[in-house]
Short mmCIF file of C-alpha atoms in Angstrom, two decimals:
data_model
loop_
_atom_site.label_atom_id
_atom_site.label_comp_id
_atom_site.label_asym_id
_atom_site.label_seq_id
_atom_site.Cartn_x
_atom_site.Cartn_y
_atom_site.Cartn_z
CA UNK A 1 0.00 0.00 0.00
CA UNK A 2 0.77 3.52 -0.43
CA UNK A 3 0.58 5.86 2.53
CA UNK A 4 0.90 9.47 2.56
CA UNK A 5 0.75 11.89 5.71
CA UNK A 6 -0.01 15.31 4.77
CA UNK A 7 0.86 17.21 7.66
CA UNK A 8 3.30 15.07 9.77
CA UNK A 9 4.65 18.18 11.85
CA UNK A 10 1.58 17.91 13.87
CA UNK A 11 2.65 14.47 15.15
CA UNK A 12 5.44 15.88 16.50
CA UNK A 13 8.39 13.43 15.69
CA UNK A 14 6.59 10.32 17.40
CA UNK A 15 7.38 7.15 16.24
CA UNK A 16 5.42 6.75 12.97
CA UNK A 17 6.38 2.54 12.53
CA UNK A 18 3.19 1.21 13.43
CA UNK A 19 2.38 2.57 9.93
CA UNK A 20 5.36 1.42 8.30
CA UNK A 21 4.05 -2.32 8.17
CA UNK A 22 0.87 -1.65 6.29
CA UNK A 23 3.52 -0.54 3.20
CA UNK A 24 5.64 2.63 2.23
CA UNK A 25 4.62 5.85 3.86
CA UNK A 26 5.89 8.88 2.44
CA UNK A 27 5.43 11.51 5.26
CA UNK A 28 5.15 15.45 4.29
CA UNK A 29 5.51 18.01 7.14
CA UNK A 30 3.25 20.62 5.53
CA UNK A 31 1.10 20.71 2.72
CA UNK A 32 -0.79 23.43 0.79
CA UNK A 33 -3.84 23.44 -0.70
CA UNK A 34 -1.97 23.85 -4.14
CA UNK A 35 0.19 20.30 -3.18
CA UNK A 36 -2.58 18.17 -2.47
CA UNK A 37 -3.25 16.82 -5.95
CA UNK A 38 0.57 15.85 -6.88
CA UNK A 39 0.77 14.28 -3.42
CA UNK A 40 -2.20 12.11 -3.02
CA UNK A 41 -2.71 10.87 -6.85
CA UNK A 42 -1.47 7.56 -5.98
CA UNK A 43 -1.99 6.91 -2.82
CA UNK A 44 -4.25 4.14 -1.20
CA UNK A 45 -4.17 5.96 1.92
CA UNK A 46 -3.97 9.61 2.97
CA UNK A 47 -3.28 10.59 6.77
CA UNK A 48 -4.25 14.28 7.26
CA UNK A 49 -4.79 16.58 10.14
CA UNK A 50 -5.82 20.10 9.00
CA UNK A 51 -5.16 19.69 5.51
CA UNK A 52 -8.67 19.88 3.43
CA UNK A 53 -9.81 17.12 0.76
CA UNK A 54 -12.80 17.90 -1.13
CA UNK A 55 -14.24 16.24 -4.34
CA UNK A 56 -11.99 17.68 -6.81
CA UNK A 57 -8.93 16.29 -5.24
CA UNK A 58 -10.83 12.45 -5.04
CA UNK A 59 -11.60 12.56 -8.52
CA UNK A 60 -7.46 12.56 -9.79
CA UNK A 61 -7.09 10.19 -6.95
CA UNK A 62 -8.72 6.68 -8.37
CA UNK A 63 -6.47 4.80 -6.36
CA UNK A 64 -7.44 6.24 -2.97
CA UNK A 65 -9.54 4.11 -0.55
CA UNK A 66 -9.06 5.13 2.74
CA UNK A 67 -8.76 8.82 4.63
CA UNK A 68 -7.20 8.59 8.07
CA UNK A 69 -8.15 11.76 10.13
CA UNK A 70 -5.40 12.33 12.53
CA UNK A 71 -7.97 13.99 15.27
CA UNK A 72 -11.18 13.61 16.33
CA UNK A 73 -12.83 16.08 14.44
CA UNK A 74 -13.41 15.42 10.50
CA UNK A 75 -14.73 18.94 9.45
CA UNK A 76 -11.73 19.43 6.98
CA UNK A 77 -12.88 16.65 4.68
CA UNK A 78 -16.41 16.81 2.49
CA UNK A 79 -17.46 13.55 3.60
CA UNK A 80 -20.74 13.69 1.14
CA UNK A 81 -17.59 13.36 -2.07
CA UNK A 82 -15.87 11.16 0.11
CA UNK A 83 -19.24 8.50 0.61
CA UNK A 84 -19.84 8.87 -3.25
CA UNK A 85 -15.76 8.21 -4.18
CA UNK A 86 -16.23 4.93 -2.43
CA UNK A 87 -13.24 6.57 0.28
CA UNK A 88 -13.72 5.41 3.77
CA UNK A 89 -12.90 7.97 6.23
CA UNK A 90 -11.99 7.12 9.73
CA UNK A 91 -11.09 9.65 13.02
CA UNK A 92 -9.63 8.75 16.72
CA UNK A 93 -11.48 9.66 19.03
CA UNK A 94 -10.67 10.40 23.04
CA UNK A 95 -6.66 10.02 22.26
CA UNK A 96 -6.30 13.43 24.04
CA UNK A 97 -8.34 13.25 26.98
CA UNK A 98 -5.50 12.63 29.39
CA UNK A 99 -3.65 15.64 27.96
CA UNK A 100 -5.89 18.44 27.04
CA UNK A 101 -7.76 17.48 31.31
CA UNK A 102 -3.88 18.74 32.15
CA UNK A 103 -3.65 21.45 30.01
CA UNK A 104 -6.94 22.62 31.84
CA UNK A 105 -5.51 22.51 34.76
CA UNK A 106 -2.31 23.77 33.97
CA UNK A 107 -4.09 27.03 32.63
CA UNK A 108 -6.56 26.99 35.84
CA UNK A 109 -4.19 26.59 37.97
CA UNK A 110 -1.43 29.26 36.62
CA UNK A 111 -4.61 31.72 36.77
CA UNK A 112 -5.56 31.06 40.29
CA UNK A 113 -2.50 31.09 42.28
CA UNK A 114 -1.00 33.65 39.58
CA UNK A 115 2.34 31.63 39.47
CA UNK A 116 3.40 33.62 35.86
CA UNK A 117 3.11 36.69 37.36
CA UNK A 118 4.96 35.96 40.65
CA UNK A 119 7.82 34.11 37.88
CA UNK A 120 7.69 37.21 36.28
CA UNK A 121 8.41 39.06 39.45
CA UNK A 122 11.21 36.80 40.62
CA UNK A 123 12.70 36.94 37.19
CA UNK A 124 12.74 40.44 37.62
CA UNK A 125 14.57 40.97 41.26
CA UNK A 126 11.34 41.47 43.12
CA UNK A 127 12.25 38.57 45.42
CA UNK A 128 15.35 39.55 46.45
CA UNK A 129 13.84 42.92 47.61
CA UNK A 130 11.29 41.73 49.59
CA UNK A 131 11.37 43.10 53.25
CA UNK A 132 9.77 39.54 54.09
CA UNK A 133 10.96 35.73 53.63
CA UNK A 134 7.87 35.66 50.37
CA UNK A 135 5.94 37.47 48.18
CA UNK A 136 2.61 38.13 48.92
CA UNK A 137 2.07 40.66 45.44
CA UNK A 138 -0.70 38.66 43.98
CA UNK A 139 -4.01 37.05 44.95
CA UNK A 140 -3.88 33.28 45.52
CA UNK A 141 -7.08 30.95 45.72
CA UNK A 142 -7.88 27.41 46.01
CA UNK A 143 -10.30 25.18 43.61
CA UNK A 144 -11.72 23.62 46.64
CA UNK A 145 -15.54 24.75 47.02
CA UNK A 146 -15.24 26.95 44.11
CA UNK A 147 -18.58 26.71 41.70
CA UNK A 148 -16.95 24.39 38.73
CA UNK A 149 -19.64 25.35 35.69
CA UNK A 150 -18.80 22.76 32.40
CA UNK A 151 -20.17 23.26 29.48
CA UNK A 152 -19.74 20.25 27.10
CA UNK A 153 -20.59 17.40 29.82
CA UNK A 154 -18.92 14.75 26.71
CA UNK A 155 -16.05 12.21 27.64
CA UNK A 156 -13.81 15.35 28.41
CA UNK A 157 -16.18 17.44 30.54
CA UNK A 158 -16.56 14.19 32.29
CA UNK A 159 -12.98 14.15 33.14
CA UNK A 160 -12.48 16.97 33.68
CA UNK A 161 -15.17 17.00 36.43
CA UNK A 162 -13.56 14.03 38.20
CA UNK A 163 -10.41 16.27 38.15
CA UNK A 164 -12.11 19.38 39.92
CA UNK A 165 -13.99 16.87 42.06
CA UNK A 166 -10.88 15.65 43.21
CA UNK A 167 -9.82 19.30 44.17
CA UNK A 168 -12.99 19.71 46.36
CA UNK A 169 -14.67 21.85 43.61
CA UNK A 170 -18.54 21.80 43.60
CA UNK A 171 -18.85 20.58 39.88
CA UNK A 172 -21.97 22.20 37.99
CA UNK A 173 -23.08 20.98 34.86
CA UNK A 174 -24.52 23.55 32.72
CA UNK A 175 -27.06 22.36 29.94
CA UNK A 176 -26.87 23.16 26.50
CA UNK A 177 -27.60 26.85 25.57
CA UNK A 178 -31.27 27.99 24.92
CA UNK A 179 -32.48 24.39 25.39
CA UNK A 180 -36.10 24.41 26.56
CA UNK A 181 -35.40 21.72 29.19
CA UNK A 182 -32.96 21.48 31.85
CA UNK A 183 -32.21 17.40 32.36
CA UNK A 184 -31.70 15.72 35.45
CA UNK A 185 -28.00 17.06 37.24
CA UNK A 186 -27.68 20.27 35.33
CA UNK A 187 -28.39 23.36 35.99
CA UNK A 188 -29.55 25.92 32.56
CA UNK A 189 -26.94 27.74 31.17
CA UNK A 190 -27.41 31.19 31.89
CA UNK A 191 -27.98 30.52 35.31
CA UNK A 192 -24.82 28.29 35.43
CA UNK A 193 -23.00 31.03 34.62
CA UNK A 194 -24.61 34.00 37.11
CA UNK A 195 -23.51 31.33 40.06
CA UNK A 196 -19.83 30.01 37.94
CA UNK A 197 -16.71 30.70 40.27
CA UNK A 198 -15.21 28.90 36.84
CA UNK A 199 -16.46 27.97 33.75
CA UNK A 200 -14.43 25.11 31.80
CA UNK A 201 -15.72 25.06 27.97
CA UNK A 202 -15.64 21.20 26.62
CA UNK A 203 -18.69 21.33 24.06
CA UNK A 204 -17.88 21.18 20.01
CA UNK A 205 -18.53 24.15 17.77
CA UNK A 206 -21.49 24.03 15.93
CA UNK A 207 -24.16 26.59 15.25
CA UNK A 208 -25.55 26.25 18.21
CA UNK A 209 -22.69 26.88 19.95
CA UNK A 210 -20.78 29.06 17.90
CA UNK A 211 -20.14 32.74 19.86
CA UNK A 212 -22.34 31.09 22.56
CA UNK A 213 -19.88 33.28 25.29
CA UNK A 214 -20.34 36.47 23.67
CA UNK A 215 -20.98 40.44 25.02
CA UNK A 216 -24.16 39.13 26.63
CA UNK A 217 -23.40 35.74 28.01
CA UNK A 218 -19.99 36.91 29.84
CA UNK A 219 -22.22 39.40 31.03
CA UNK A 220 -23.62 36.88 33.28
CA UNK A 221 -20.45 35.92 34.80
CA UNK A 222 -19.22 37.12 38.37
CA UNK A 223 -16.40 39.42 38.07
CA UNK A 224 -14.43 37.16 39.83
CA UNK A 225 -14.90 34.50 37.28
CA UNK A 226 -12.27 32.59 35.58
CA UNK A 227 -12.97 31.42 32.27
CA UNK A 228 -11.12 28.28 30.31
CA UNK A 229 -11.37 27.51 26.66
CA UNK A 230 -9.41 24.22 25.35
CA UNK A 231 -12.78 23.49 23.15
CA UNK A 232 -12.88 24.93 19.99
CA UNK A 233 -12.09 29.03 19.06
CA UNK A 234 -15.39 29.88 17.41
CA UNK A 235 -17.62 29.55 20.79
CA UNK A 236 -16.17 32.25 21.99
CA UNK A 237 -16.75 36.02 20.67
CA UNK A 238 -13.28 36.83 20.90
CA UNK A 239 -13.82 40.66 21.03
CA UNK A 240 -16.23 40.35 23.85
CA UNK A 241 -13.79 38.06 26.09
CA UNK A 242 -10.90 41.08 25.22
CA UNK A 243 -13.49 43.91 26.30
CA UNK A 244 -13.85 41.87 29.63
CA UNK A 245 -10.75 41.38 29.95
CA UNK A 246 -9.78 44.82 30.17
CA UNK A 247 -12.54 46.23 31.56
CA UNK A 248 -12.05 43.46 34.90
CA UNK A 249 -15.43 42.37 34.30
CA UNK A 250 -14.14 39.23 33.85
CA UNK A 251 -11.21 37.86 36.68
CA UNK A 252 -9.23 36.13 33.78
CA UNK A 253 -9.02 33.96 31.19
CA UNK A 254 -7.00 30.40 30.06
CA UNK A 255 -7.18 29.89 26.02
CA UNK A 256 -5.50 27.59 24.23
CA UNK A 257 -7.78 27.77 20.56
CA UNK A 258 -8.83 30.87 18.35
CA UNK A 259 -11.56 31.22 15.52
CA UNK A 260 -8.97 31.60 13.08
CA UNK A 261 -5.45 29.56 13.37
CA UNK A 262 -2.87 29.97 12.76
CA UNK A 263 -3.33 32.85 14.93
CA UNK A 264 -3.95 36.20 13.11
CA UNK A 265 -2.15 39.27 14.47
CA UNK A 266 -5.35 41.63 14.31
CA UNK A 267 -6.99 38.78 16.97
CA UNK A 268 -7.89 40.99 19.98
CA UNK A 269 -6.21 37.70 21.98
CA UNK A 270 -3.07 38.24 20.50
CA UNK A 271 -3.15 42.43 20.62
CA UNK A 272 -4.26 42.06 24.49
CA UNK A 273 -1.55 42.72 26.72
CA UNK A 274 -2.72 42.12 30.31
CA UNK A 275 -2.01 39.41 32.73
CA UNK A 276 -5.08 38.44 32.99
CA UNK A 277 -4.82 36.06 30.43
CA UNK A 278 -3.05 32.87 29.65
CA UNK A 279 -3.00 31.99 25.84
CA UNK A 280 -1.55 28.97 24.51
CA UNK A 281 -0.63 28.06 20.98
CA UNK A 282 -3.45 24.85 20.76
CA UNK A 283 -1.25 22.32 22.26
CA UNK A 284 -3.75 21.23 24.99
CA UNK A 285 -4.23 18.30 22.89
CA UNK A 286 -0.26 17.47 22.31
CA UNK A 287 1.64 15.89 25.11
CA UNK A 288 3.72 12.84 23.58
CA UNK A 289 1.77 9.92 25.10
CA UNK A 290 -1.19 11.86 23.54
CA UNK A 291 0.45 12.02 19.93
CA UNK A 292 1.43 8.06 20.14
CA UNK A 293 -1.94 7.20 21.03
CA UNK A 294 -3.30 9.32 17.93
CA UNK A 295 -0.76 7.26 15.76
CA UNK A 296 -1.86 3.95 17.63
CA UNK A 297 -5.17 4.23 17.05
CA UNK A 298 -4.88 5.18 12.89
CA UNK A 299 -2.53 2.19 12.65
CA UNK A 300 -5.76 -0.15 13.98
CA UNK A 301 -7.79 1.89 11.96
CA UNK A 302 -6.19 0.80 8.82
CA UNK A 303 -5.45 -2.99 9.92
CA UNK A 304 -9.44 -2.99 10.82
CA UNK A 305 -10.29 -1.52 7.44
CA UNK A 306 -7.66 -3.92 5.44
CA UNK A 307 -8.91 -7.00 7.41
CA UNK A 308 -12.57 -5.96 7.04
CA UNK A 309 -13.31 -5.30 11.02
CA UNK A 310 -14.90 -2.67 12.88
CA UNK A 311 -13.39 0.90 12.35
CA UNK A 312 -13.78 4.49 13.67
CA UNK A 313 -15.38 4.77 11.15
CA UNK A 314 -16.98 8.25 9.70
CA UNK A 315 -18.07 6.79 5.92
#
C-alpha cells in the first residue's frame, strides 16, 4: 500500500512505525492546498490533520480508498464526495483526553495562584527585595468549594469533572444553551454562569454553539470569574472576552484555541496585553503519550479496514 501523511509536523516526531508495516509511507511536514493533488494521486491511503480534501482532489485520486483523520474532528474533509468516491474515512477519538484534562488545569491553575506573574516578578529581582521571607504581590485561591460550571458534559467534561472533584470543587453541569429543558444534574446555562466561580468550555462548535460566550453571556459571569477555553475558538466572541478582559469584568481567562489559526495578528487575543490572560498556541491536545496514542489508534484503523473489522469509522 501507499501511505501518505499530509501534515506530519503535527505528530510531533513520534514514532510513525506502526504505519510502516501496512507498506511505504511517504510523510510530508506541511502541505498546501496547491500540493494536495501531486501528493495524493497515488496513494491508497492519505493521513491528514488540517489539511482539506474535497471532491476535486478524489476525482485525480482513483487509487485512494481510505482517509485517516489524525484527530477527532473530520470537518476538513467533504465527507458527502468522500461516501460517493467509495473513500472510507476514519477519526480517533478520546486520544487526548488525558492531555488536554492537564492542560486545563495547567491554565486553571497558573490563573488562580497567579504563578506567571509571581515568575515574572522573581525573574525580575522582586524577590530579592522583599522586606519579608515571600511574596505576597498577587491574589492566591484554592479550587476547593469553588462553583466548577462545564459546558460540554462529553467524555472530556466528564474528566475533567472528576479532576475538579478531586480538588474539592462543587462541579456544575450547565445544559446546553437555549435548550427548553434542563435534564436531570444540570443546571440551565445562563444561570450556570450567574452562580460560575469557573467555567471550563468542553462542548464542540457548531451553530448552536458558535459565539455562545459572547458580550451578553460573559455578562452573566461574576467578576471574579475565571474562564477556560481548550474546546474549539469559534464559541467564543473573541472581542467580547478582550473587552472583559480589560474592563475586569471578567477575573481572567486560560485559552488555548482561536476562531482563526494559525493565529492572526489583528486577533484581539493576540493584541491584548494584560495578565489576565493565559493563551496557549493549541497544544492542549499534544503531550507525547497523547500524539502516540493518535498514531496507535490510525494504525488499527487501517489494519481494521484492510482485514474488514470494525473501524472508527466516519463513511
Amino acid at each position: 500500500m501507499i501511505i501518505v501523511v499530509l501534515d506530519a509536523a503535527t505528530l510531533a516526531g513520534v514514532d510513525l512505525s506502526p504505519l510502516m508495516k501496512f507498506g511505504t509511507v511517504t510523510t510530508y511536514d506541511h502541505t498546501t492546498a496547491e500540493q494536495v493533488h501531486h501528493r495524493i494521486q497515488d496513494a491508497n491511503v492519505v493521513i491528514s490533520n488540517k489539511v482539506q480534501l474535497n471532491e476535486s482532489h478524489f476525482v485525480q485520486a482513483p487509487k485512494l480508498k481510505l482517509i485517516c483523520v489524525a484527530a477527532t474532528g473530520t470537518n476538513n474533509i467533504d465527507l458527502a464526495a468522500a461516501r460517493a468516491a467509495g473513500i472510507a474515512v476514519t477519526n480517533v477519538a478520546g486520544y487526548s483526553t488525558p492531555s488536554v484534562v492537564q492542560h486545563t488545569f495547567t491554565l486553571l491553575g497558573n490563573l488562580m495562584t497567579n504563578i506567571h506573574r509571581y515568575a515574572e516578578d522573581c525573574r525580575n529581582g522582586a524577590w530579592q527585595q522583599s522586606p519579608m521571607f515571600c511574596r505576597l504581590d498577587h491574589s492566591i485561591n484554592e479550587i476547593a468549594n469553588k462553583r466548577f460550571v462545564i459546558v460540554g458534559y462529553g467524555n472530556l467534561g466528564q474528566a475533567v469533572a472528576n479532576v475538579a472533584e478531586a480538588f474539592g470543587a462543587q462541579v456544575i453541569i450547565a445544559e446546553r444553551p437555549n435548550s427548553k429543558e434542563v435534564r436531570r444534574g444540570r443546571m440551565a446555562f445562563e444561570e450556570a454562569l450567574e452562580v460560575a466561580d469557573i467555567v471550563s468550555i468542553h462542548c464542540p462548535l457548531t451553530p448552536q454553539t458558535e459565539n455562545v460566550f459572547n458580550a451578553d453571556t460573559l455578562a452573566l459571569l461574576p467578576k471574579h470569574a475565571i474562564l477556560i477555553n481548550t474546546a474549539r475558538g469559534g464559541i467564543v466572541d473573541e472581542h467580547a472576552l478582550a473587552q472583559a478582559l480589560k474592563s475586569n469584568q471578567l477575573a481572567a481567562a486560560g485559552v488555548d484555541v482561536l476562531s482563526s489559526e494559525p493565529a492572526q495578528p489583528d486577533n484581539p487575543l493576540i493584541q491584548y496585553r494584560g495578565d489576565n490572560l493565559l493563551l496557549t498556541p493549541h497544544t492542549a491536545w499534544a503531550s507525547k503519550e497523547s500524539i502516540g496514542r493518535l498514531v496507535a489508534g490510525i494504525a488499527e484503523n487501517i489494519d481494521s479496514y484492510l482485514n474488514g473489522g470494525q473501524t472508527n469509522r466516519v463513511v
